[in-house]
Amino acid sequence: DTAVSQTPKYLVTQMGNDKSIKCEQNLGHDTMYWYKQDSKKFLKIMFSYNNKELIINETVPNRFSPKSPDKAHLNLHINSLELGDSAVYFCASSQGDRERANTEAFFGQGTRLTVV
Amino acid sequence: GNSVTQMEGPVTLSEEAFLTINCTYTATGYPSLFWYVQYPGEGLQLLLKATKADDKGSNKGFEATYRKETTSFHLEKGSVQVSDSAVYFCALRATGGGNKLTFGTGTQLKVEL
């Protein structure tokens, strides 16, 4: 019955590799997000999709590419991984259009990425 | 731009103590305000929210009141338990912001016996 599920939970990989993190939500929400949490717990939005359309693309290296095959899925692909990419990546979803602000986001359990 | 400022931690309290975690915000328009909690090794869970001025959000003994005049949304609990130990995040979502949440830096709470 998991609402927002992301896989894998842990990912250890070498510098220079390419990896993907998958996210799925079964809440019927229109909007999905990727957030990055650094070692100091600071959370920053990376991307947001509304009905498969990219609506937020914060200052993120173009090695990061989100892909939304349908509105229930938002995957994150990372090319040429660097040490500084090590962090916890959270997927989230929410209902509502771009203008409404009163709906909360539901978060996945996070993917801890460690680049060695 | 939008921003959230919350008190730095860690905050260490004895069980049954009173908790306040301060949160102030800067936003255009009329934001909704949220408190999320992150238990060790887990994702973020919504704790409570308020969507307009003077609204009070409450859940699990925690409360926060949306104060437009002071642009604040302080989190309070009358008697904390060891199980409340977690990181607490204040966040806002502003209209026209593409639905993104802007988070504060998080405040770690440790409750000891």
Tab-separated table of C-alpha atoms in Angstrom, chain A residues 11-99:
chain	number	residue	atom	x	y	z
A	11	LEU	CA	22.964	2.781	-4.213
A	12	VAL	CA	26.752	2.605	-4.020
A	13	THR	CA	28.603	3.208	-7.248
A	14	GLN	CA	31.918	4.384	-8.629
A	15	MET	CA	32.684	7.793	-10.049
A	16	GLY	CA	31.939	8.089	-13.724
A	17	ASN	CA	29.142	5.529	-13.754
A	18	ASP	CA	25.603	6.179	-14.951
A	19	LYS	CA	22.718	5.233	-12.660
A	20	SER	CA	18.958	5.570	-12.432
A	21	ILE	CA	16.534	5.904	-9.549
A	22	LYS	CA	12.919	4.974	-10.118
A	23	CYS	CA	9.837	6.447	-8.496
A	24	GLU	CA	6.200	5.469	-8.653
A	25	GLN	CA	3.139	6.875	-6.892
A	26	ASN	CA	-0.254	5.204	-6.585
A	27	LEU	CA	-2.093	8.233	-5.232
A	28	GLY	CA	-3.395	9.469	-8.564
A	29	HIS	CA	-1.499	12.737	-8.139
A	30	ASP	CA	-0.771	15.075	-11.035
A	31	THR	CA	2.572	16.387	-9.871
A	32	MET	CA	5.811	14.618	-8.996
A	33	TYR	CA	9.131	15.933	-7.741
A	34	TRP	CA	12.725	15.092	-7.060
A	35	TYR	CA	14.422	16.623	-4.032
A	36	LYS	CA	18.034	16.296	-2.952
A	37	GLN	CA	18.983	16.154	0.746
A	38	ASP	CA	22.602	16.861	1.513
A	39	SER	CA	24.680	15.678	4.445
A	40	LYS	CA	23.434	18.569	6.578
A	41	LYS	CA	19.822	17.513	5.941
A	42	PHE	CA	19.115	20.515	3.706
A	43	LEU	CA	16.383	19.761	1.158
A	44	LYS	CA	16.365	21.358	-2.250
A	45	ILE	CA	13.995	20.867	-5.155
A	46	MET	CA	15.571	19.579	-8.336
A	47	PHE	CA	12.703	18.913	-10.718
A	48	SER	CA	8.937	18.905	-10.859
A	49	TYR	CA	6.612	17.380	-13.434
A	50	ASN	CA	2.914	18.049	-13.814
A	51	ASN	CA	1.058	15.540	-15.993
A	52	LYS	CA	4.337	14.473	-17.605
A	53	GLU	CA	5.306	18.078	-18.365
A	54	LEU	CA	8.455	19.531	-16.821
A	55	ILE	CA	7.485	22.616	-14.814
A	56	ILE	CA	10.402	23.131	-12.461
A	57	ASN	CA	14.030	22.650	-13.363
A	58	GLU	CA	16.223	24.215	-10.732
A	59	THR	CA	19.912	24.813	-11.234
A	60	VAL	CA	20.977	21.226	-11.593
A	61	PRO	CA	23.869	19.912	-13.707
A	62	ASN	CA	22.651	18.547	-17.017
A	63	ARG	CA	24.098	15.181	-16.015
A	64	PHE	CA	20.788	14.817	-14.157
A	65	SER	CA	17.880	14.022	-16.428
A	66	PRO	CA	14.364	13.263	-15.212
A	67	LYS	CA	11.995	11.176	-17.275
A	68	SER	CA	8.265	10.825	-16.763
A	69	PRO	CA	6.761	8.068	-18.907
A	70	ASP	CA	3.344	8.679	-17.357
A	71	LYS	CA	2.000	10.757	-14.509
A	72	ALA	CA	2.498	7.946	-11.981
A	73	HIS	CA	6.225	7.608	-12.645
A	74	LEU	CA	9.167	9.965	-12.451
A	75	ASN	CA	12.618	8.481	-12.852
A	76	LEU	CA	15.942	10.216	-12.327
A	77	HIS	CA	18.915	9.332	-14.478
A	78	ILE	CA	22.375	10.544	-13.542
A	79	ASN	CA	25.305	10.405	-15.953
A	80	SER	CA	28.994	10.496	-15.099
A	81	LEU	CA	28.496	10.376	-11.362
A	82	GLU	CA	30.719	12.574	-9.202
A	83	LEU	CA	31.657	12.383	-5.523
A	84	GLY	CA	29.547	15.475	-4.848
A	85	ASP	CA	26.422	13.701	-6.054
A	86	SER	CA	26.441	11.628	-2.877
A	87	ALA	CA	23.221	12.501	-1.053
A	88	VAL	CA	19.761	11.201	-0.291
A	89	TYR	CA	17.326	11.720	-3.153
A	90	PHE	CA	13.632	11.939	-2.381
A	91	CYS	CA	10.775	11.517	-4.763
A	92	ALA	CA	7.459	13.163	-3.869
A	93	SER	CA	4.028	13.716	-5.319
A	94	SER	CA	1.103	16.049	-4.756
A	95	GLN	CA	-2.311	16.779	-6.146
A	96	GLY	CA	-3.264	20.096	-7.626
A	97	ASP	CA	-2.339	22.364	-10.472
A	98	ARG	CA	0.506	24.848	-10.673
A	99	GLU	CA	-1.420	27.658	-9.053
